[in-house]
Short mmCIF file of C-alpha atoms (C1' of nucleotides) in Angstrom, two decimals:
data_model
loop_
_atom_site.label_atom_id
_atom_site.label_comp_id
_atom_site.label_asym_id
_atom_site.label_seq_id
_atom_site.Cartn_x
_atom_site.Cartn_y
_atom_site.Cartn_z
CA UNK A 1 30.46 18.28 -33.18
CA UNK A 2 27.64 20.73 -32.67
CA UNK A 3 27.58 23.15 -29.76
CA UNK A 4 28.09 20.79 -26.87
CA UNK A 5 29.71 23.20 -24.47
CA UNK A 6 31.00 21.45 -21.38
CA UNK A 7 29.80 22.71 -18.02
CA UNK A 8 26.36 23.61 -19.27
CA UNK A 9 23.97 20.94 -18.00
CA UNK A 10 21.31 20.95 -20.70
CA UNK A 11 18.28 22.14 -18.79
CA UNK A 12 14.91 20.61 -19.54
CA UNK A 13 12.61 22.78 -21.66
CA UNK A 14 10.46 24.66 -19.16
CA UNK A 15 8.29 22.09 -17.60
CA UNK A 16 5.48 23.29 -15.39
CA UNK A 17 4.38 19.77 -14.57
CA UNK A 18 7.77 18.84 -13.19
CA UNK A 19 7.87 22.04 -11.17
CA UNK A 20 4.44 21.31 -9.82
CA UNK A 21 5.54 17.79 -8.85
CA UNK A 22 8.34 19.21 -6.75
CA UNK A 23 6.11 21.86 -5.23
CA UNK A 24 3.54 19.26 -4.24
CA UNK A 25 6.22 17.01 -2.75
CA UNK A 26 7.57 19.95 -0.81
CA UNK A 27 4.06 20.86 0.30
CA UNK A 28 3.43 17.36 1.62
CA UNK A 29 6.58 17.36 3.68
CA UNK A 30 6.10 20.94 4.89
CA UNK A 31 2.55 20.38 6.09
CA UNK A 32 3.55 17.05 7.59
CA UNK A 33 0.85 15.18 5.74
CA UNK A 34 0.64 11.60 6.96
CA UNK A 35 -0.26 8.46 5.01
CA UNK A 36 -3.98 7.92 4.61
CA UNK A 37 -4.67 11.64 4.83
CA UNK A 38 -6.31 13.54 2.01
CA UNK A 39 -4.54 15.88 -0.35
CA UNK A 40 -6.11 19.12 -1.53
CA UNK A 41 -8.64 18.71 -4.31
CA UNK A 42 -7.61 19.19 -7.91
CA UNK A 43 -9.41 22.51 -8.02
CA UNK A 44 -7.63 23.74 -4.92
CA UNK A 45 -4.21 22.79 -6.26
CA UNK A 46 -5.16 24.32 -9.58
CA UNK A 47 -6.11 27.61 -8.00
CA UNK A 48 -3.22 27.63 -5.53
CA UNK A 49 -0.48 27.01 -8.10
CA UNK A 50 -2.17 28.87 -10.92
CA UNK A 51 -2.01 25.93 -13.31
CA UNK A 52 -4.58 24.08 -15.35
CA UNK A 53 -6.40 21.05 -14.12
CA UNK A 54 -4.89 18.72 -16.70
CA UNK A 55 -1.47 19.64 -15.37
CA UNK A 56 -2.62 18.91 -11.83
CA UNK A 57 -3.91 15.57 -13.01
CA UNK A 58 -0.58 14.72 -14.63
CA UNK A 59 1.14 15.51 -11.36
CA UNK A 60 -1.24 13.21 -9.51
CA UNK A 61 -0.79 10.51 -12.13
CA UNK A 62 2.95 10.77 -11.55
CA UNK A 63 2.66 10.20 -7.82
CA UNK A 64 0.15 7.46 -8.46
CA UNK A 65 2.59 5.62 -10.69
CA UNK A 66 5.19 5.92 -7.96
CA UNK A 67 2.81 4.35 -5.49
CA UNK A 68 2.86 7.43 -3.32
CA UNK A 69 -0.70 8.57 -3.86
CA UNK A 70 -3.98 6.83 -4.47
CA UNK A 71 -6.82 8.82 -5.94
CA UNK A 72 -10.39 7.69 -5.53
CA UNK A 73 -13.01 8.96 -7.91
CA UNK A 74 -15.53 11.09 -6.11
CA UNK A 75 -13.50 11.21 -2.91
CA UNK A 76 -10.14 12.74 -3.58
CA UNK A 77 -6.46 11.83 -3.51
CA UNK A 78 -4.89 10.17 -0.50
CA UNK A 79 -1.30 9.84 0.58
CA UNK A 80 -0.04 6.26 0.75
CA UNK A 81 3.58 6.77 1.73
CA UNK A 82 5.40 9.64 3.38
CA UNK A 83 7.19 11.85 0.94
CA UNK A 84 9.27 14.97 0.87
CA UNK A 85 11.22 17.02 -1.61
CA UNK A 86 14.28 14.93 -0.78
CA UNK A 87 12.57 11.61 -1.39
CA UNK A 88 14.34 9.45 -3.92
CA UNK A 89 12.20 7.35 -6.19
CA UNK A 90 13.59 4.17 -7.67
CA UNK A 91 11.16 2.54 -10.03
CA UNK A 92 12.04 -1.08 -10.70
CA UNK A 93 10.56 -3.00 -13.57
CA UNK A 94 11.14 -6.57 -14.53
CA UNK A 95 9.52 -9.42 -16.36
CA UNK A 96 8.99 -12.32 -14.01
CA UNK A 97 7.81 -14.60 -16.76
CA UNK A 98 5.90 -17.56 -15.33
CA UNK A 99 4.65 -17.06 -11.79
CA UNK A 100 6.90 -19.72 -10.39
CA UNK A 101 10.00 -18.14 -11.87
CA UNK A 102 8.97 -14.74 -10.59
CA UNK A 103 8.61 -16.06 -7.08
CA UNK A 104 11.92 -17.85 -7.20
CA UNK A 105 13.66 -14.79 -8.63
CA UNK A 106 12.35 -12.60 -5.87
CA UNK A 107 13.33 -15.25 -3.39
CA UNK A 108 16.96 -14.89 -4.48
CA UNK A 109 16.75 -11.19 -3.81
CA UNK A 110 14.84 -11.74 -0.62
CA UNK A 111 17.47 -14.14 0.60
CA UNK A 112 20.17 -11.55 0.11
CA UNK A 113 18.22 -8.87 1.89
CA UNK A 114 16.88 -10.96 4.74
CA UNK A 115 20.21 -12.49 5.55
CA UNK A 116 21.86 -9.11 5.63
CA UNK A 117 19.03 -7.65 7.70
CA UNK A 118 19.25 -10.46 10.24
CA UNK A 119 22.98 -10.02 10.62
CA UNK A 120 22.71 -6.26 10.95
CA UNK A 121 19.90 -6.65 13.46
CA UNK A 122 22.11 -8.93 15.54
CA UNK A 123 24.75 -6.22 15.57
CA UNK A 124 22.69 -3.07 15.85
CA UNK A 125 19.52 -3.94 17.76
CA UNK A 126 19.02 -2.09 21.01
CA UNK A 127 16.91 -3.14 23.97
CA UNK A 128 13.73 -1.64 22.54
CA UNK A 129 14.21 -3.43 19.24
CA UNK A 130 14.68 -6.75 20.98
CA UNK A 131 11.60 -6.20 23.10
CA UNK A 132 9.55 -5.41 20.02
CA UNK A 133 10.85 -8.44 18.15
CA UNK A 134 10.03 -10.64 21.12
CA UNK A 135 6.51 -9.22 21.29
CA UNK A 136 5.77 -9.79 17.61
CA UNK A 137 7.33 -13.25 17.76
CA UNK A 138 5.18 -14.31 20.67
CA UNK A 139 2.08 -12.86 19.06
CA UNK A 140 2.91 -14.85 15.97
CA UNK A 141 3.42 -18.05 17.93
CA UNK A 142 0.16 -17.51 19.75
CA UNK A 143 -1.85 -16.99 16.58
CA UNK A 144 -0.07 -19.85 14.88
CA UNK A 145 -0.93 -22.30 17.63
CA UNK A 146 -4.49 -21.09 17.67
CA UNK A 147 -5.31 -20.89 13.99
CA UNK A 148 -2.61 -23.07 12.46
CA UNK A 149 -1.32 -20.18 10.36
CA UNK A 150 -0.21 -16.64 10.93
CA UNK A 151 0.64 -14.87 7.73
CA UNK A 152 0.03 -11.35 8.97
CA UNK A 153 1.84 -11.88 12.25
CA UNK A 154 4.73 -13.59 10.50
CA UNK A 155 5.14 -10.52 8.37
CA UNK A 156 5.07 -8.30 11.45
CA UNK A 157 7.87 -10.31 12.99
CA UNK A 158 10.05 -9.96 9.93
CA UNK A 159 9.31 -6.26 9.75
CA UNK A 160 10.42 -5.87 13.34
CA UNK A 161 13.74 -7.40 12.32
CA UNK A 162 14.07 -4.89 9.51
CA UNK A 163 13.37 -2.10 11.98
CA UNK A 164 16.11 -3.38 14.24
CA UNK A 165 18.66 -2.74 11.48
CA UNK A 166 17.91 0.97 11.88
CA UNK A 167 17.95 1.15 8.11
CA UNK A 168 14.51 1.96 6.68
CA UNK A 169 15.51 0.72 3.24
CA UNK A 170 15.12 -2.95 4.10
CA UNK A 171 11.55 -2.64 5.25
CA UNK A 172 10.57 -0.47 2.34
CA UNK A 173 12.08 -2.66 -0.35
CA UNK A 174 10.68 -5.88 1.01
CA UNK A 175 7.25 -4.49 1.73
CA UNK A 176 6.89 -2.93 -1.65
CA UNK A 177 8.09 -5.98 -3.52
CA UNK A 178 5.60 -8.04 -1.62
CA UNK A 179 2.83 -5.59 -2.35
CA UNK A 180 3.59 -5.57 -6.05
CA UNK A 181 3.51 -9.33 -6.21
CA UNK A 182 0.33 -9.73 -4.27
CA UNK A 183 -1.48 -7.47 -6.66
CA UNK A 184 -0.28 -9.31 -9.72
CA UNK A 185 -0.79 -12.93 -9.01
CA UNK A 186 -2.70 -14.70 -6.31
CA UNK A 187 -1.07 -14.52 -2.95
CA UNK A 188 0.33 -17.92 -2.09
CA UNK A 189 1.58 -16.57 1.21
CA UNK A 190 -1.81 -17.02 2.79
CA UNK A 191 -2.07 -20.70 2.12
CA UNK A 192 -2.71 -22.41 5.41
CA UNK A 193 0.15 -24.83 5.12
CA UNK A 194 2.58 -22.54 3.36
CA UNK A 195 6.00 -22.52 5.02
CA UNK A 196 4.52 -24.08 8.13
CA UNK A 197 7.69 -26.03 8.70
CA UNK A 198 9.62 -22.81 9.09
CA UNK A 199 7.63 -21.97 12.23
CA UNK A 200 10.03 -23.29 14.91
CA UNK A 201 13.01 -21.60 13.25
CA UNK A 202 11.58 -18.18 13.93
CA UNK A 203 12.23 -18.40 17.63
CA UNK A 204 15.71 -19.70 16.95
CA UNK A 205 16.29 -16.74 14.68
CA UNK A 206 15.12 -14.38 17.38
CA UNK A 207 17.36 -16.02 19.95
CA UNK A 208 20.34 -15.67 17.64
CA UNK A 209 19.66 -11.96 17.08
CA UNK A 210 19.00 -11.30 20.75
CA UNK A 211 22.20 -13.17 21.54
CA UNK A 212 24.17 -10.93 19.15
CA UNK A 213 25.24 -13.95 17.16
CA UNK A 214 25.30 -12.67 13.60
CA UNK A 215 26.58 -15.85 11.92
CA UNK A 216 23.92 -17.91 13.66
CA UNK A 217 21.24 -15.39 12.69
CA UNK A 218 22.39 -15.80 9.11
CA UNK A 219 22.16 -19.55 9.40
CA UNK A 220 18.63 -19.50 10.79
CA UNK A 221 17.44 -17.05 8.14
CA UNK A 222 18.83 -19.32 5.45
CA UNK A 223 17.01 -22.27 6.95
CA UNK A 224 13.70 -20.42 6.92
CA UNK A 225 14.13 -19.34 3.35
CA UNK A 226 15.20 -22.80 2.25
CA UNK A 227 11.84 -24.07 3.45
CA UNK A 228 10.05 -21.28 1.62
CA UNK A 229 11.92 -22.21 -1.53
CA UNK A 230 11.00 -25.86 -1.23
CA UNK A 231 7.37 -24.99 -0.69
CA UNK A 232 7.30 -22.72 -3.72
CA UNK A 233 8.73 -25.53 -5.80
CA UNK A 234 6.31 -28.08 -4.36
CA UNK A 235 3.37 -25.79 -4.81
CA UNK A 236 4.00 -25.33 -8.51
CA UNK A 237 4.32 -29.10 -8.97
CA UNK B 1 -21.51 -2.19 7.77
CA UNK B 2 -22.25 -2.02 4.08
CA UNK B 3 -21.48 -5.02 1.90
CA UNK B 4 -17.83 -5.58 2.74
CA UNK B 5 -17.55 -9.26 1.95
CA UNK B 6 -14.13 -10.71 2.57
CA UNK B 7 -12.46 -12.45 -0.32
CA UNK B 8 -13.90 -10.16 -2.94
CA UNK B 9 -11.17 -7.79 -4.02
CA UNK B 10 -13.07 -4.56 -4.61
CA UNK B 11 -12.42 -3.88 -8.26
CA UNK B 12 -11.71 -0.32 -9.33
CA UNK B 13 -14.55 1.50 -11.09
CA UNK B 14 -13.95 1.27 -14.82
CA UNK B 15 -10.76 3.07 -15.49
CA UNK B 16 -9.96 3.87 -19.08
CA UNK B 17 -6.54 5.25 -18.25
CA UNK B 18 -5.50 2.04 -16.53
CA UNK B 19 -6.82 0.02 -19.44
CA UNK B 20 -4.92 2.20 -21.85
CA UNK B 21 -1.74 1.72 -19.81
CA UNK B 22 -2.05 -2.04 -20.18
CA UNK B 23 -2.89 -1.79 -23.85
CA UNK B 24 0.16 0.36 -24.49
CA UNK B 25 2.37 -2.02 -22.54
CA UNK B 26 0.99 -4.91 -24.52
CA UNK B 27 1.51 -2.98 -27.75
CA UNK B 28 5.14 -2.31 -26.92
CA UNK B 29 5.85 -5.97 -26.24
CA UNK B 30 3.84 -7.16 -29.25
CA UNK B 31 5.59 -4.89 -31.71
CA UNK B 32 8.92 -5.65 -30.10
CA UNK B 33 9.73 -2.00 -29.59
CA UNK B 34 13.30 -1.59 -28.40
CA UNK B 35 14.75 1.01 -26.04
CA UNK B 36 15.54 4.31 -27.74
CA UNK B 37 12.87 3.77 -30.35
CA UNK B 38 9.95 6.11 -30.74
CA UNK B 39 6.41 5.44 -29.62
CA UNK B 40 3.39 6.47 -31.68
CA UNK B 41 2.45 10.12 -31.34
CA UNK B 42 -0.24 11.18 -28.91
CA UNK B 43 -2.65 11.81 -31.77
CA UNK B 44 -2.06 8.37 -33.20
CA UNK B 45 -2.64 6.65 -29.87
CA UNK B 46 -5.66 8.84 -29.34
CA UNK B 47 -7.19 7.88 -32.67
CA UNK B 48 -6.21 4.22 -32.40
CA UNK B 49 -7.68 3.64 -28.94
CA UNK B 50 -10.53 6.08 -29.33
CA UNK B 51 -9.67 8.00 -26.20
CA UNK B 52 -9.03 11.64 -25.50
CA UNK B 53 -5.64 13.19 -25.64
CA UNK B 54 -5.51 14.05 -21.94
CA UNK B 55 -5.98 10.37 -21.18
CA UNK B 56 -3.13 9.51 -23.52
CA UNK B 57 -0.99 12.06 -21.75
CA UNK B 58 -1.76 10.57 -18.35
CA UNK B 59 -0.74 7.19 -19.67
CA UNK B 60 2.55 8.63 -20.88
CA UNK B 61 3.05 10.44 -17.59
CA UNK B 62 2.59 7.11 -15.85
CA UNK B 63 5.31 5.43 -17.88
CA UNK B 64 7.48 8.47 -17.46
CA UNK B 65 7.23 8.27 -13.68
CA UNK B 66 8.19 4.61 -13.89
CA UNK B 67 11.28 5.50 -15.86
CA UNK B 68 10.12 3.47 -18.81
CA UNK B 69 9.47 6.29 -21.26
CA UNK B 70 11.00 9.67 -21.90
CA UNK B 71 9.02 12.22 -23.83
CA UNK B 72 10.68 15.12 -25.58
CA UNK B 73 8.67 18.16 -26.52
CA UNK B 74 8.46 18.58 -30.24
CA UNK B 75 9.96 15.16 -30.91
CA UNK B 76 7.85 12.47 -29.37
CA UNK B 77 8.02 9.77 -26.71
CA UNK B 78 10.87 7.30 -26.58
CA UNK B 79 11.21 3.96 -24.88
CA UNK B 80 13.91 3.78 -22.23
CA UNK B 81 13.53 0.25 -20.91
CA UNK B 82 11.97 -2.88 -22.42
CA UNK B 83 8.48 -3.52 -21.24
CA UNK B 84 5.68 -5.98 -21.75
CA UNK B 85 2.21 -6.61 -20.42
CA UNK B 86 3.72 -8.96 -17.86
CA UNK B 87 6.23 -6.43 -16.61
CA UNK B 88 5.94 -5.80 -12.91
CA UNK B 89 6.71 -2.31 -11.70
CA UNK B 90 7.93 -1.87 -8.16
CA UNK B 91 8.41 1.77 -7.34
CA UNK B 92 10.60 2.27 -4.28
CA UNK B 93 10.74 5.57 -2.50
CA UNK B 94 12.71 6.56 0.53
CA UNK B 95 14.21 9.55 2.24
CA UNK B 96 17.95 9.14 2.42
CA UNK B 97 18.34 12.11 4.70
CA UNK B 98 21.89 13.42 4.63
CA UNK B 99 23.92 12.25 1.68
CA UNK B 100 26.29 10.26 3.80
CA UNK B 101 23.49 8.34 5.51
CA UNK B 102 21.87 7.65 2.18
CA UNK B 103 25.05 6.15 0.83
CA UNK B 104 25.62 4.04 3.90
CA UNK B 105 22.02 2.86 3.88
CA UNK B 106 22.22 1.77 0.30
CA UNK B 107 25.50 0.10 1.07
CA UNK B 108 23.74 -2.16 3.58
CA UNK B 109 21.30 -3.16 0.88
CA UNK B 110 24.03 -3.48 -1.68
CA UNK B 111 26.00 -5.73 0.63
CA UNK B 112 23.07 -8.09 0.91
CA UNK B 113 22.48 -8.17 -2.80
CA UNK B 114 26.10 -8.39 -3.92
CA UNK B 115 26.97 -11.15 -1.51
CA UNK B 116 23.98 -13.19 -2.60
CA UNK B 117 24.73 -12.52 -6.25
CA UNK B 118 28.35 -13.61 -5.88
CA UNK B 119 27.35 -16.82 -4.17
CA UNK B 120 24.68 -17.60 -6.73
CA UNK B 121 27.10 -16.84 -9.53
CA UNK B 122 29.58 -19.30 -8.04
CA UNK B 123 26.88 -21.95 -8.13
CA UNK B 124 25.07 -21.17 -11.35
CA UNK B 125 27.61 -19.66 -13.74
CA UNK B 126 28.18 -21.60 -16.93
CA UNK B 127 31.23 -21.49 -19.17
CA UNK B 128 29.96 -18.51 -21.13
CA UNK B 129 29.32 -16.53 -17.97
CA UNK B 130 32.80 -17.22 -16.69
CA UNK B 131 34.33 -16.21 -20.01
CA UNK B 132 32.42 -12.97 -19.95
CA UNK B 133 33.37 -12.21 -16.37
CA UNK B 134 37.00 -12.88 -17.20
CA UNK B 135 36.84 -10.58 -20.18
CA UNK B 136 35.32 -7.67 -18.23
CA UNK B 137 37.72 -8.24 -15.36
CA UNK B 138 40.76 -8.08 -17.62
CA UNK B 139 39.41 -5.03 -19.38
CA UNK B 140 38.95 -3.41 -16.00
CA UNK B 141 42.46 -4.29 -14.90
CA UNK B 142 43.87 -2.97 -18.14
CA UNK B 143 42.09 0.39 -17.87
CA UNK B 144 42.88 0.61 -14.19
CA UNK B 145 46.61 0.18 -14.75
CA UNK B 146 46.52 2.65 -17.60
CA UNK B 147 44.41 5.43 -16.12
CA UNK B 148 44.57 4.69 -12.42
CA UNK B 149 40.83 4.36 -12.24
CA UNK B 150 38.15 2.39 -14.01
CA UNK B 151 34.69 3.25 -12.75
CA UNK B 152 32.82 2.25 -15.87
CA UNK B 153 34.71 -0.99 -16.34
CA UNK B 154 34.37 -1.85 -12.67
CA UNK B 155 30.63 -1.53 -13.06
CA UNK B 156 30.72 -3.78 -16.12
CA UNK B 157 32.53 -6.45 -14.14
CA UNK B 158 29.95 -6.40 -11.38
CA UNK B 159 27.14 -6.49 -13.91
CA UNK B 160 28.67 -9.57 -15.47
CA UNK B 161 28.49 -11.22 -12.06
CA UNK B 162 24.82 -10.35 -11.80
CA UNK B 163 24.24 -11.83 -15.22
CA UNK B 164 25.91 -15.04 -14.11
CA UNK B 165 23.21 -15.52 -11.48
CA UNK B 166 20.74 -15.92 -14.36
CA UNK B 167 18.38 -13.76 -12.34
CA UNK B 168 17.72 -10.41 -14.02
CA UNK B 169 16.44 -8.87 -10.81
CA UNK B 170 19.90 -8.32 -9.37
CA UNK B 171 21.14 -6.30 -12.28
CA UNK B 172 18.01 -4.19 -12.49
CA UNK B 173 17.81 -3.36 -8.83
CA UNK B 174 21.45 -2.40 -8.54
CA UNK B 175 21.55 -0.45 -11.78
CA UNK B 176 18.46 1.55 -11.02
CA UNK B 177 19.46 2.33 -7.46
CA UNK B 178 22.76 3.55 -8.76
CA UNK B 179 21.04 5.63 -11.42
CA UNK B 180 18.68 7.23 -8.93
CA UNK B 181 21.54 8.19 -6.67
CA UNK B 182 23.76 9.55 -9.37
CA UNK B 183 21.05 11.92 -10.46
CA UNK B 184 20.38 13.20 -6.98
CA UNK B 185 23.74 13.92 -5.53
CA UNK B 186 27.14 14.24 -7.05
CA UNK B 187 28.58 10.93 -8.07
CA UNK B 188 31.39 10.03 -5.73
CA UNK B 189 31.96 6.80 -7.57
CA UNK B 190 34.04 8.54 -10.19
CA UNK B 191 36.57 9.92 -7.78
CA UNK B 192 39.95 8.80 -8.99
CA UNK B 193 41.00 7.27 -5.70
CA UNK B 194 37.62 5.95 -4.67
CA UNK B 195 37.78 2.33 -3.57
CA UNK B 196 41.15 1.96 -5.24
CA UNK B 197 42.28 -0.43 -2.56
CA UNK B 198 39.56 -2.86 -3.57
CA UNK B 199 41.20 -3.34 -6.94
CA UNK B 200 43.20 -6.51 -6.23
CA UNK B 201 40.24 -8.20 -4.59
CA UNK B 202 38.32 -8.22 -7.83
CA UNK B 203 40.48 -10.89 -9.37
CA UNK B 204 40.30 -12.92 -6.18
CA UNK B 205 36.53 -12.64 -6.34
CA UNK B 206 36.54 -13.83 -9.91
CA UNK B 207 38.80 -16.75 -9.05
CA UNK B 208 36.46 -17.77 -6.26
CA UNK B 209 33.43 -17.69 -8.52
CA UNK B 210 35.19 -19.49 -11.35
CA UNK B 211 36.37 -22.06 -8.79
CA UNK B 212 32.76 -22.62 -7.65
CA UNK B 213 33.71 -21.63 -4.13
CA UNK B 214 30.61 -19.83 -2.88
CA UNK B 215 31.79 -19.15 0.67
CA UNK B 216 35.04 -17.68 -0.63
CA UNK B 217 33.14 -15.57 -3.13
CA UNK B 218 31.08 -14.25 -0.25
CA UNK B 219 34.23 -13.45 1.68
CA UNK B 220 35.83 -11.53 -1.17
CA UNK B 221 32.68 -9.55 -1.86
CA UNK B 222 32.53 -8.55 1.79
CA UNK B 223 36.14 -7.41 1.64
CA UNK B 224 35.46 -5.22 -1.38
CA UNK B 225 32.40 -3.65 0.21
CA UNK B 226 34.20 -3.10 3.50
CA UNK B 227 36.69 -0.93 1.61
CA UNK B 228 33.87 0.94 -0.08
CA UNK B 229 32.31 1.57 3.31
CA UNK B 230 35.53 2.89 4.76
CA UNK B 231 36.02 5.20 1.81
CA UNK B 232 32.50 6.57 2.11
CA UNK B 233 33.11 7.31 5.76
CA UNK B 234 36.49 8.89 5.06
CA UNK B 235 35.12 10.94 2.21
CA UNK B 236 32.43 12.56 4.35
CA UNK B 237 34.87 13.90 6.92
"C1'" DT C 1 29.60 26.57 -47.72
"C1'" DG C 2 27.42 27.95 -43.68
"C1'" DA C 3 24.32 30.51 -41.18
"C1'" DT C 4 19.47 31.91 -41.05
"C1'" DG C 5 14.53 31.89 -41.83
"C1'" DT C 6 10.37 29.08 -42.54
"C1'" DC C 7 7.18 25.30 -42.33
"C1'" DT C 8 5.31 21.16 -40.39
"C1'" DG C 9 4.72 17.88 -36.83
"C1'" DT C 10 4.82 17.10 -31.92
"C1'" DT C 11 4.42 17.87 -27.10
"C1'" DG C 12 2.94 21.28 -23.11
"C1'" DT C 13 -0.73 23.56 -21.11
"C1'" DC C 14 -5.20 25.83 -20.52
"C1'" DT C 15 -10.23 26.18 -20.67
"C1'" DG C 16 -14.72 24.51 -20.33
"C1'" DA C 17 -17.95 20.93 -20.40
"C1'" DT C 18 -20.21 16.38 -19.21
"C1'" DA C 19 -20.40 11.88 -16.91
"C1'" DA C 20 -19.75 8.95 -13.00
"C1'" DC C 21 -18.92 8.28 -8.46
"C1'" DT C 22 -18.72 9.26 -3.14
"C1'" DT C 23 -20.26 11.36 0.77
"C1'" DT C 24 -23.48 13.71 3.37
"C1'" DC C 25 -27.72 14.62 5.18
"C1'" DA C 26 -32.56 15.54 5.46
"C1'" DG C 27 -36.82 13.24 5.47
"C1'" DG C 28 -39.85 9.28 5.67
"C1'" DC C 29 -41.08 5.06 7.89
"C1'" DG C 30 -41.37 1.41 11.14
"C1'" DC D 1 -35.59 6.53 18.42
"C1'" DG D 2 -33.17 4.01 14.71
"C1'" DC D 3 -32.91 2.60 9.96
"C1'" DC D 4 -33.50 3.05 5.20
"C1'" DT D 5 -34.11 5.95 0.96
"C1'" DG D 6 -33.05 9.30 -2.13
"C1'" DA D 7 -31.72 13.89 -3.40
"C1'" DA D 8 -27.89 17.25 -3.40
"C1'" DA D 9 -23.27 18.78 -3.31
"C1'" DG D 10 -18.47 17.83 -3.92
"C1'" DT D 11 -14.89 15.33 -6.48
"C1'" DT D 12 -12.63 12.75 -9.92
"C1'" DA D 13 -12.66 10.78 -15.01
"C1'" DT D 14 -12.70 11.87 -19.50
"C1'" DC D 15 -13.41 14.43 -23.56
"C1'" DA D 16 -12.94 18.19 -27.10
"C1'" DG D 17 -10.79 22.10 -28.86
"C1'" DA D 18 -7.53 25.67 -28.75
"C1'" DC D 19 -3.01 27.96 -28.58
"C1'" DA D 20 1.96 28.17 -27.28
"C1'" DA D 21 6.64 26.24 -27.38
"C1'" DC D 22 9.81 23.41 -29.33
"C1'" DA D 23 12.43 20.07 -32.77
"C1'" DG D 24 13.62 18.73 -37.17
"C1'" DA D 25 13.67 19.20 -42.10
"C1'" DC D 26 13.99 22.11 -45.80
"C1'" DA D 27 14.55 26.29 -48.38
"C1'" DT D 28 16.96 30.65 -48.72
"C1'" DC D 29 20.50 33.92 -48.90
"C1'" DA D 30 25.06 36.12 -48.12
#
DNA sequence: TGATGTCTGTTGTCTGATAACTTTCAGGCG
DNA sequence: CGCCTGAAAGTTATCAGACAACAGACATCA
């Protein structure tokens, strides 16, 4: 065939935009920019890197697509998620089809992740993790008894479980999947009666994790998700 | 405060780029454009939508960041993954830290997903799915006995399991995580002796799935991944 | 035949301009 | 003093036009 010499890794044709993307990522990590903080203006970046504004805008559009940056017209660009030169970006794309199918498909994935997270939490959680889980659980129970629902606090409890795995991937995947879904179709997770029946199982799940009983933690997680599945099916007739 | 009424989701100030992104996505699905096929040139899109070229470029940059489109200077833009107006994009980003930690972190996630996929496959697989899994398994065994390793065929076998869940999310998540990692650090999955000991368990996993034995399928998947975990730990000192 | 030059179409980037929006702040008014 | 109004400055959104760099097809020549 034509000159396909092995060992020479076909380098991309000089690409200032891609370079600028890496430089910006490195800049963010070097300056320790935190989420919600503002990035330099397009003109500043332009002048600093010696590139045109359209190139700067393509860089920003890149980070926007990755959900790392949000730019507000008239205000500037703001960091949404921490990032560094070593950050790995994994864009997922899928067609959920009808809403109901999309929810059930993600539930399959969620089941896999949540079960694993619960088991790992039961094995790896330290005293601080358990204390934090207990705190979020009790806050959730309090709000639930008071208002009859506790979507936000429920989420906080599950996030504290992810944290207890000491593996940031779980929290990030679940949170970002949830975010993507909320923005695309109405959020059914805020319905007052949604998954209400799963409420008592949360304390049982916590007890299982705190008691280092991984199989039981798995069982309780499956029970919670089974209720969620039923409610999704009921909800969509 | 100023008019911050709850329940009204603050719509973004007219955004031609975002509109164009949706229009392009809709166009791709409507014309049934397949991966590897070429998109219209920037000038064509520009003229067709009546927008400026920089806007077109930002749209392309968006799809590029999402891994949906690849644009080659002098040639044009090419579709990498199927897309439609209903496609949901979930960009994940995380810092794996040291390579070894990154691999072990993804292994936690992979364990959750693979176990769930195996169990679902055991429940949902139809005759065609089982036939396909058998075919890829036997191909893998054949290549393994011949060459001592079978990375590509091993992957095909696992993908056939994902397909048997009838939930496209599993395949996409796993494939894209793998792709992101292969491009960032050297691919250890091609090492001749990597995870060799897991070889015999693959047929046992298949037998469990074909026998509709979900708990056994879970067990076999865990055995395979335990070997992978050991090998990762061995490999990195 | 095979390598080389040339032409056309396409993407990459820059420059400069205008519009639209946000934030700030000074001034007016009760 | 406190609140509202509106002008001004800063910032992003988009456009238009230009030139450079590259890929692919075709013609040319040894």
